Amino acid sequence: GQQVMQIPQYQHVQEGEDFTTYCNSSTTLSNIQWYKQRPGGHPVFLIQLVKSGEVKKQKRLTFQFGEAKKNSSLHITATQTTDVGTYFCAVSNAGGTSYGKLTFGQGTILTVHP
Amino acid sequence: DAGVTQSPTHLIKTRGQHVTLRCSPISGHKSVSWYQQVLGQGPQFIFQYYEKEERGRGNFPDRFSARQFPNYSSELNVNALLLGDSALYLCASRPTRVTGANVLTFGAGSRLTVL
């Protein structure tokens, strides 16, 4: 099945610094999703990228899908303490009965020091 | 509208026991998926159900089973519990329209501790 490698595993930043997490696949992806899980919480959907080279922004968060659709990144500008949590990328096979089955990366744990 | 609801939120079992976890999807969602999240790892797919039929199964032993009811709620059953089954069990539902069909909404999870 599909696998995605996510780096780094941990990232510690000072409040106000930027943060980036990367997700890489050896195979071409049909789409990629990003989720955030707060400490003690559950994954919450952030965004889905579908098109080659796609870039989407949500306030201080910028999501990119690589031209070859084999990698993706999530960049947070000027981190805040509310950004603390684990960020996961997740991939699926589009269509058919694969809906609902996601393969998650290992996640990047972000801590923000005030 | 209520989100995905799961029960119980926490439970402690001993090795060899059986556990049943319950999930109610978002109203109107007919698909439910179950995931296991071991501490420090990403969620791992266990089952997917749609319209009361199993539509996918992850790499889990036969001790894990599930079903979906006519009201689209679901149960996950785990028999002969092992210490390694200790994890957060997440239920997720998704809309069945084409747009956003694979975007999951997770419940808060059931945290299982096996002693």
PDB file of C-alpha atoms in Angstrom:
ATOM      1  CA  GLY A   1       0.000   0.000   0.000  1.00  0.00           C
ATOM      2  CA  GLN A   2       0.895   3.645  -0.134  1.00  0.00           C
ATOM      3  CA  GLN A   3       3.388   4.969   2.365  1.00  0.00           C
ATOM      4  CA  VAL A   4       4.374   8.496   3.218  1.00  0.00           C
ATOM      5  CA  MET A   5       7.436   9.655   5.100  1.00  0.00           C
ATOM      6  CA  GLN A   6       7.042  12.774   7.169  1.00  0.00           C
ATOM      7  CA  ILE A   7       9.908  14.903   8.498  1.00  0.00           C
ATOM      8  CA  PRO A   8      10.972  16.159  10.921  1.00  0.00           C
ATOM      9  CA  GLN A   9       9.607  14.044  13.743  1.00  0.00           C
ATOM     10  CA  TYR A  10       9.903  16.907  16.219  1.00  0.00           C
ATOM     11  CA  GLN A  11      10.268  20.654  15.886  1.00  0.00           C
ATOM     12  CA  HIS A  12      10.777  23.070  18.732  1.00  0.00           C
ATOM     13  CA  VAL A  13      10.464  26.757  17.897  1.00  0.00           C
ATOM     14  CA  GLN A  14      10.288  30.061  19.680  1.00  0.00           C
ATOM     15  CA  GLU A  15       7.017  31.881  19.316  1.00  0.00           C
ATOM     16  CA  GLY A  16       7.198  34.005  16.197  1.00  0.00           C
ATOM     17  CA  GLU A  17       9.537  31.674  14.314  1.00  0.00           C
ATOM     18  CA  ASP A  18       8.426  29.828  11.201  1.00  0.00           C
ATOM     19  CA  PHE A  19       7.780  26.083  10.981  1.00  0.00           C
ATOM     20  CA  THR A  20       7.713  23.649   8.079  1.00  0.00           C
ATOM     21  CA  THR A  21       6.881  19.960   7.900  1.00  0.00           C
ATOM     22  CA  TYR A  22       7.391  17.810   4.815  1.00  0.00           C
ATOM     23  CA  CYS A  23       5.653  14.737   3.506  1.00  0.00           C
ATOM     24  CA  ASN A  24       7.245  12.525   0.832  1.00  0.00           C
ATOM     25  CA  SER A  25       6.029   9.551  -1.157  1.00  0.00           C
ATOM     26  CA  SER A  26       7.841   7.230  -3.568  1.00  0.00           C
ATOM     27  CA  THR A  27       4.704   6.983  -5.685  1.00  0.00           C
ATOM     28  CA  THR A  28       2.514   9.581  -7.342  1.00  0.00           C
ATOM     29  CA  LEU A  29      -0.345  10.608  -5.118  1.00  0.00           C
ATOM     30  CA  SER A  30      -3.884  11.324  -6.212  1.00  0.00           C
ATOM     31  CA  ASN A  31      -4.340  13.760  -3.365  1.00  0.00           C
ATOM     32  CA  ILE A  32      -2.948  14.602   0.037  1.00  0.00           C
ATOM     33  CA  GLN A  33      -4.598  15.841   3.193  1.00  0.00           C
ATOM     34  CA  TRP A  34      -3.271  17.545   6.286  1.00  0.00           C
ATOM     35  CA  TYR A  35      -4.617  17.092   9.793  1.00  0.00           C
ATOM     36  CA  LYS A  36      -3.762  18.700  13.124  1.00  0.00           C
ATOM     37  CA  GLN A  37      -4.013  16.895  16.433  1.00  0.00           C
ATOM     38  CA  ARG A  38      -3.777  18.959  19.603  1.00  0.00           C
ATOM     39  CA  PRO A  39      -2.247  17.268  22.665  1.00  0.00           C
ATOM     40  CA  GLY A  40      -4.849  14.886  24.083  1.00  0.00           C
ATOM     41  CA  GLY A  41      -7.152  15.539  21.140  1.00  0.00           C
ATOM     42  CA  HIS A  42      -8.135  13.935  17.897  1.00  0.00           C
ATOM     43  CA  PRO A  43      -7.077  14.660  14.307  1.00  0.00           C
ATOM     44  CA  VAL A  44      -8.847  17.610  12.745  1.00  0.00           C
ATOM     45  CA  PHE A  45      -8.914  18.106   8.997  1.00  0.00           C
ATOM     46  CA  LEU A  46      -7.049  21.161   7.739  1.00  0.00           C
ATOM     47  CA  ILE A  47      -6.953  20.925   3.969  1.00  0.00           C
ATOM     48  CA  GLN A  48      -6.872  18.680   0.918  1.00  0.00           C
ATOM     49  CA  LEU A  49      -4.602  19.222  -2.089  1.00  0.00           C
ATOM     50  CA  VAL A  50      -5.410  17.598  -5.394  1.00  0.00           C
ATOM     51  CA  LYS A  51      -3.696  19.419  -8.248  1.00  0.00           C
ATOM     52  CA  SER A  52      -0.037  19.297  -9.246  1.00  0.00           C
ATOM     53  CA  GLY A  53       1.803  22.347  -7.909  1.00  0.00           C
ATOM     54  CA  GLU A  54      -1.215  23.467  -5.893  1.00  0.00           C
ATOM     55  CA  VAL A  55      -0.680  26.070  -3.195  1.00  0.00           C
ATOM     56  CA  LYS A  56      -3.362  26.905  -0.646  1.00  0.00           C
ATOM     57  CA  LYS A  57      -3.275  29.337   2.241  1.00  0.00           C
ATOM     58  CA  GLN A  58      -5.204  29.493   5.475  1.00  0.00           C
ATOM     59  CA  LYS A  59      -4.184  32.620   7.374  1.00  0.00           C
ATOM     60  CA  ARG A  60      -0.612  31.862   8.539  1.00  0.00           C
ATOM     61  CA  LEU A  61      -0.619  28.311   7.090  1.00  0.00           C
ATOM     62  CA  THR A  62       0.600  27.604   3.554  1.00  0.00           C
ATOM     63  CA  PHE A  63       0.143  24.180   1.990  1.00  0.00           C
ATOM     64  CA  GLN A  64       1.945  23.030  -1.155  1.00  0.00           C
ATOM     65  CA  PHE A  65       1.616  19.973  -3.370  1.00  0.00           C
ATOM     66  CA  GLY A  66       4.655  19.154  -5.458  1.00  0.00           C
ATOM     67  CA  GLU A  67       4.685  19.317  -9.231  1.00  0.00           C
ATOM     68  CA  ALA A  68       5.208  15.557  -9.446  1.00  0.00           C
ATOM     69  CA  LYS A  69       2.512  14.969  -6.783  1.00  0.00           C
ATOM     70  CA  LYS A  70       4.996  13.006  -4.694  1.00  0.00           C
ATOM     71  CA  ASN A  71       5.584  15.491  -1.915  1.00  0.00           C
ATOM     72  CA  SER A  72       3.835  18.149   0.077  1.00  0.00           C
ATOM     73  CA  SER A  73       4.652  20.698   2.727  1.00  0.00           C
ATOM     74  CA  LEU A  74       2.918  22.672   5.433  1.00  0.00           C
ATOM     75  CA  HIS A  75       4.481  25.975   6.422  1.00  0.00           C
ATOM     76  CA  ILE A  76       3.400  28.081   9.373  1.00  0.00           C
ATOM     77  CA  THR A  77       4.524  31.694   9.455  1.00  0.00           C
ATOM     78  CA  ALA A  78       5.182  33.366  12.813  1.00  0.00           C
ATOM     79  CA  THR A  79       4.104  30.491  15.029  1.00  0.00           C
ATOM     80  CA  GLN A  80       1.873  31.067  18.012  1.00  0.00           C
ATOM     81  CA  THR A  81       1.347  28.932  21.101  1.00  0.00           C
ATOM     82  CA  THR A  82      -2.009  27.913  19.659  1.00  0.00           C
ATOM     83  CA  ASP A  83      -0.149  26.119  16.846  1.00  0.00           C
ATOM     84  CA  VAL A  84       1.144  23.479  19.264  1.00  0.00           C
ATOM     85  CA  GLY A  85       0.222  19.941  18.260  1.00  0.00           C
ATOM     86  CA  THR A  86       1.050  17.135  15.874  1.00  0.00           C
ATOM     87  CA  TYR A  87       0.648  17.729  12.167  1.00  0.00           C
ATOM     88  CA  PHE A  88      -0.085  14.718   9.990  1.00  0.00           C
ATOM     89  CA  CYS A  89      -0.190  14.304   6.268  1.00  0.00           C
ATOM     90  CA  ALA A  90      -2.503  11.597   4.981  1.00  0.00           C
ATOM     91  CA  VAL A  91      -3.023  10.038   1.586  1.00  0.00           C
ATOM     92  CA  SER A  92      -5.749   7.974   0.018  1.00  0.00           C
ATOM     93  CA  ASN A  93      -6.584   6.229  -3.202  1.00  0.00           C
ATOM     94  CA  ALA A  94      -9.232   8.290  -4.917  1.00  0.00           C
ATOM     95  CA  GLY A  95     -12.468   6.677  -5.874  1.00  0.00           C
ATOM     96  CA  GLY A  96     -14.034   3.287  -5.498  1.00  0.00           C
ATOM     97  CA  THR A  97     -14.209   1.642  -2.136  1.00  0.00           C
ATOM     98  CA  SER A  98     -11.005   3.231  -0.875  1.00  0.00           C
ATOM     99  CA  TYR A  99     -12.805   6.308   0.367  1.00  0.00           C
ATOM    100  CA  GLY A 100     -12.432   6.477   4.119  1.00  0.00           C
ATOM    101  CA  LYS A 101      -9.086   4.654   4.118  1.00  0.00           C
ATOM    102  CA  LEU A 102      -6.269   7.046   4.749  1.00  0.00           C
ATOM    103  CA  THR A 103      -2.606   6.268   5.245  1.00  0.00           C
ATOM    104  CA  PHE A 104      -1.113   8.718   7.713  1.00  0.00           C
ATOM    105  CA  GLY A 105       2.446   9.897   8.008  1.00  0.00           C
ATOM    106  CA  GLN A 106       4.240   9.573  11.320  1.00  0.00           C
ATOM    107  CA  GLY A 107       3.468  13.172  12.165  1.00  0.00           C
ATOM    108  CA  THR A 108       5.551  16.164  13.184  1.00  0.00           C
ATOM    109  CA  ILE A 109       5.228  17.249  16.795  1.00  0.00           C
ATOM    110  CA  LEU A 110       5.429  21.026  17.072  1.00  0.00           C
ATOM    111  CA  THR A 111       6.178  22.719  20.355  1.00  0.00           C
ATOM    112  CA  VAL A 112       6.209  26.505  20.627  1.00  0.00           C
ATOM    113  CA  HIS A 113       8.067  28.245  23.419  1.00  0.00           C
ATOM    114  CA  PRO A 114       6.553  31.594  24.429  1.00  0.00           C
TER     115      PRO A 114
ATOM    116  CA  ASP B   1     -25.311  19.443  14.759  1.00  0.00           C
ATOM    117  CA  ALA B   2     -23.495  16.802  16.782  1.00  0.00           C
ATOM    118  CA  GLY B   3     -20.157  15.655  15.453  1.00  0.00           C
ATOM    119  CA  VAL B   4     -18.897  12.106  15.558  1.00  0.00           C
ATOM    120  CA  THR B   5     -19.579  10.695  19.002  1.00  0.00           C
ATOM    121  CA  GLN B   6     -17.708   7.807  20.565  1.00  0.00           C
ATOM    122  CA  SER B   7     -18.144   5.844  23.760  1.00  0.00           C
ATOM    123  CA  PRO B   8     -16.710   5.080  26.156  1.00  0.00           C
ATOM    124  CA  THR B   9     -14.070   7.808  26.299  1.00  0.00           C
ATOM    125  CA  HIS B  10     -11.719   5.827  28.511  1.00  0.00           C
ATOM    126  CA  LEU B  11     -11.626   2.227  29.602  1.00  0.00           C
ATOM    127  CA  ILE B  12      -9.257  -0.190  31.269  1.00  0.00           C
ATOM    128  CA  LYS B  13      -9.238  -3.899  30.522  1.00  0.00           C
ATOM    129  CA  THR B  14      -6.993  -6.822  31.357  1.00  0.00           C
ATOM    130  CA  ARG B  15      -5.294  -9.151  28.935  1.00  0.00           C
ATOM    131  CA  GLY B  16      -7.609 -11.733  27.408  1.00  0.00           C
ATOM    132  CA  GLN B  17     -10.750  -9.676  27.915  1.00  0.00           C
ATOM    133  CA  HIS B  18     -13.048  -8.392  25.205  1.00  0.00           C
ATOM    134  CA  VAL B  19     -13.985  -4.782  24.448  1.00  0.00           C
ATOM    135  CA  THR B  20     -16.741  -3.108  22.439  1.00  0.00           C
ATOM    136  CA  LEU B  21     -16.365   0.476  21.280  1.00  0.00           C
ATOM    137  CA  ARG B  22     -19.229   2.476  19.828  1.00  0.00           C
ATOM    138  CA  CYS B  23     -19.484   5.285  17.318  1.00  0.00           C
ATOM    139  CA  SER B  24     -22.254   7.478  15.951  1.00  0.00           C
ATOM    140  CA  PRO B  25     -21.402   9.319  12.717  1.00  0.00           C
ATOM    141  CA  ILE B  26     -22.403  12.809  11.775  1.00  0.00           C
ATOM    142  CA  SER B  27     -26.043  12.931  10.766  1.00  0.00           C
ATOM    143  CA  GLY B  28     -26.328  12.131   7.077  1.00  0.00           C
ATOM    144  CA  HIS B  29     -22.947  10.399   6.865  1.00  0.00           C
ATOM    145  CA  LYS B  30     -23.307   6.785   5.846  1.00  0.00           C
ATOM    146  CA  SER B  31     -19.648   5.792   5.982  1.00  0.00           C
ATOM    147  CA  VAL B  32     -17.701   5.021   9.128  1.00  0.00           C
ATOM    148  CA  SER B  33     -14.029   4.152   9.461  1.00  0.00           C
ATOM    149  CA  TRP B  34     -12.080   2.932  12.469  1.00  0.00           C
ATOM    150  CA  TYR B  35      -8.468   3.789  13.214  1.00  0.00           C
ATOM    151  CA  GLN B  36      -6.012   2.744  15.894  1.00  0.00           C
ATOM    152  CA  GLN B  37      -3.537   5.323  17.138  1.00  0.00           C
ATOM    153  CA  VAL B  38      -0.739   4.063  19.298  1.00  0.00           C
ATOM    154  CA  LEU B  39       1.026   6.713  21.368  1.00  0.00           C
ATOM    155  CA  GLY B  40       3.513   8.633  19.266  1.00  0.00           C
ATOM    156  CA  GLN B  41       2.300   7.330  15.911  1.00  0.00           C
ATOM    157  CA  GLY B  42      -0.162   8.312  13.245  1.00  0.00           C
ATOM    158  CA  PRO B  43      -3.597   6.675  13.066  1.00  0.00           C
ATOM    159  CA  GLN B  44      -3.685   3.264  11.386  1.00  0.00           C
ATOM    160  CA  PHE B  45      -6.672   2.144   9.355  1.00  0.00           C
ATOM    161  CA  ILE B  46      -8.629  -0.800  10.768  1.00  0.00           C
ATOM    162  CA  PHE B  47     -12.006  -0.935   9.013  1.00  0.00           C
ATOM    163  CA  GLN B  48     -14.297   0.983   6.732  1.00  0.00           C
ATOM    164  CA  TYR B  49     -18.045   0.441   6.578  1.00  0.00           C
ATOM    165  CA  TYR B  50     -20.498   1.916   4.123  1.00  0.00           C
ATOM    166  CA  GLU B  51     -24.186   1.154   3.976  1.00  0.00           C
ATOM    167  CA  LYS B  52     -23.695  -1.568   6.592  1.00  0.00           C
ATOM    168  CA  GLU B  53     -21.146  -3.447   4.512  1.00  0.00           C
ATOM    169  CA  GLU B  54     -17.430  -3.789   5.140  1.00  0.00           C
ATOM    170  CA  ARG B  55     -15.662  -1.924   2.364  1.00  0.00           C
ATOM    171  CA  GLY B  56     -12.086  -2.147   3.576  1.00  0.00           C
ATOM    172  CA  ARG B  57      -9.924  -3.786   6.187  1.00  0.00           C
ATOM    173  CA  GLY B  58      -6.468  -2.883   7.371  1.00  0.00           C
ATOM    174  CA  ASN B  59      -3.667  -5.165   8.479  1.00  0.00           C
ATOM    175  CA  PHE B  60      -5.172  -6.217  11.791  1.00  0.00           C
ATOM    176  CA  PRO B  61      -5.752  -9.729  13.166  1.00  0.00           C
ATOM    177  CA  ASP B  62      -9.120 -11.453  13.196  1.00  0.00           C
ATOM    178  CA  ARG B  63      -9.476 -10.525  16.858  1.00  0.00           C
ATOM    179  CA  PHE B  64     -10.672  -7.189  15.503  1.00  0.00           C
ATOM    180  CA  SER B  65     -14.175  -7.075  14.075  1.00  0.00           C
ATOM    181  CA  ALA B  66     -16.755  -4.415  13.440  1.00  0.00           C
ATOM    182  CA  ARG B  67     -20.245  -3.875  12.190  1.00  0.00           C
ATOM    183  CA  GLN B  68     -22.502  -1.045  11.110  1.00  0.00           C
ATOM    184  CA  PHE B  69     -26.129  -0.770  12.047  1.00  0.00           C
ATOM    185  CA  PRO B  70     -29.142   0.439   9.995  1.00  0.00           C
ATOM    186  CA  ASN B  71     -28.853   3.872  11.635  1.00  0.00           C
ATOM    187  CA  TYR B  72     -25.194   3.974  10.428  1.00  0.00           C
ATOM    188  CA  SER B  73     -23.734   3.795  13.924  1.00  0.00           C
ATOM    189  CA  SER B  74     -20.935   1.304  14.336  1.00  0.00           C
ATOM    190  CA  GLU B  75     -19.252  -0.974  16.829  1.00  0.00           C
ATOM    191  CA  LEU B  76     -15.641  -2.099  16.968  1.00  0.00           C
ATOM    192  CA  ASN B  77     -15.001  -5.313  18.858  1.00  0.00           C
ATOM    193  CA  VAL B  78     -11.633  -6.588  19.971  1.00  0.00           C
ATOM    194  CA  ASN B  79     -11.309 -10.066  21.470  1.00  0.00           C
ATOM    195  CA  ALA B  80      -8.521 -11.635  23.520  1.00  0.00           C
ATOM    196  CA  LEU B  81      -6.959  -8.275  24.327  1.00  0.00           C
ATOM    197  CA  LEU B  82      -3.185  -7.955  24.299  1.00  0.00           C
ATOM    198  CA  LEU B  83      -1.038  -5.321  25.959  1.00  0.00           C
ATOM    199  CA  GLY B  84      -0.239  -4.003  22.483  1.00  0.00           C
ATOM    200  CA  ASP B  85      -3.887  -3.196  21.884  1.00  0.00           C
ATOM    201  CA  SER B  86      -3.551  -0.247  24.253  1.00  0.00           C
ATOM    202  CA  ALA B  87      -4.243   2.762  22.062  1.00  0.00           C
ATOM    203  CA  LEU B  88      -6.613   5.543  21.137  1.00  0.00           C
ATOM    204  CA  TYR B  89      -9.340   4.123  18.906  1.00  0.00           C
ATOM    205  CA  LEU B  90     -10.712   6.717  16.551  1.00  0.00           C
ATOM    206  CA  CYS B  91     -13.925   6.588  14.603  1.00  0.00           C
ATOM    207  CA  ALA B  92     -14.355   8.809  11.578  1.00  0.00           C
ATOM    208  CA  SER B  93     -17.278   9.510   9.309  1.00  0.00           C
ATOM    209  CA  ARG B  94     -17.300  11.052   5.876  1.00  0.00           C
ATOM    210  CA  PRO B  95     -19.832  12.469   3.478  1.00  0.00           C
ATOM    211  CA  THR B  96     -20.762  10.300   0.560  1.00  0.00           C
ATOM    212  CA  ARG B  97     -21.146  13.012  -2.054  1.00  0.00           C
ATOM    213  CA  VAL B  98     -18.238  13.020  -4.500  1.00  0.00           C
ATOM    214  CA  THR B  99     -16.788  16.351  -3.470  1.00  0.00           C
ATOM    215  CA  GLY B 100     -14.901  15.905  -0.209  1.00  0.00           C
ATOM    216  CA  ALA B 101     -15.776  12.230  -0.134  1.00  0.00           C
ATOM    217  CA  ASN B 102     -12.488  11.230   1.436  1.00  0.00           C
ATOM    218  CA  VAL B 103     -12.304  14.008   4.004  1.00  0.00           C
ATOM    219  CA  LEU B 104     -12.746  12.455   7.420  1.00  0.00           C
ATOM    220  CA  THR B 105     -14.261  13.920  10.562  1.00  0.00           C
ATOM    221  CA  PHE B 106     -12.907  12.151  13.604  1.00  0.00           C
ATOM    222  CA  GLY B 107     -14.535  11.599  16.935  1.00  0.00           C
ATOM    223  CA  ALA B 108     -12.734  12.288  20.190  1.00  0.00           C
ATOM    224  CA  GLY B 109     -11.755   8.634  20.449  1.00  0.00           C
ATOM    225  CA  SER B 110     -11.890   5.854  22.995  1.00  0.00           C
ATOM    226  CA  ARG B 111      -8.686   5.452  24.958  1.00  0.00           C
ATOM    227  CA  LEU B 112      -8.149   1.779  25.786  1.00  0.00           C
ATOM    228  CA  THR B 113      -5.604   0.658  28.339  1.00  0.00           C
ATOM    229  CA  VAL B 114      -4.875  -3.056  28.588  1.00  0.00           C
ATOM    230  CA  LEU B 115      -3.170  -4.203  31.782  1.00  0.00           C
TER     231      LEU B 115
END
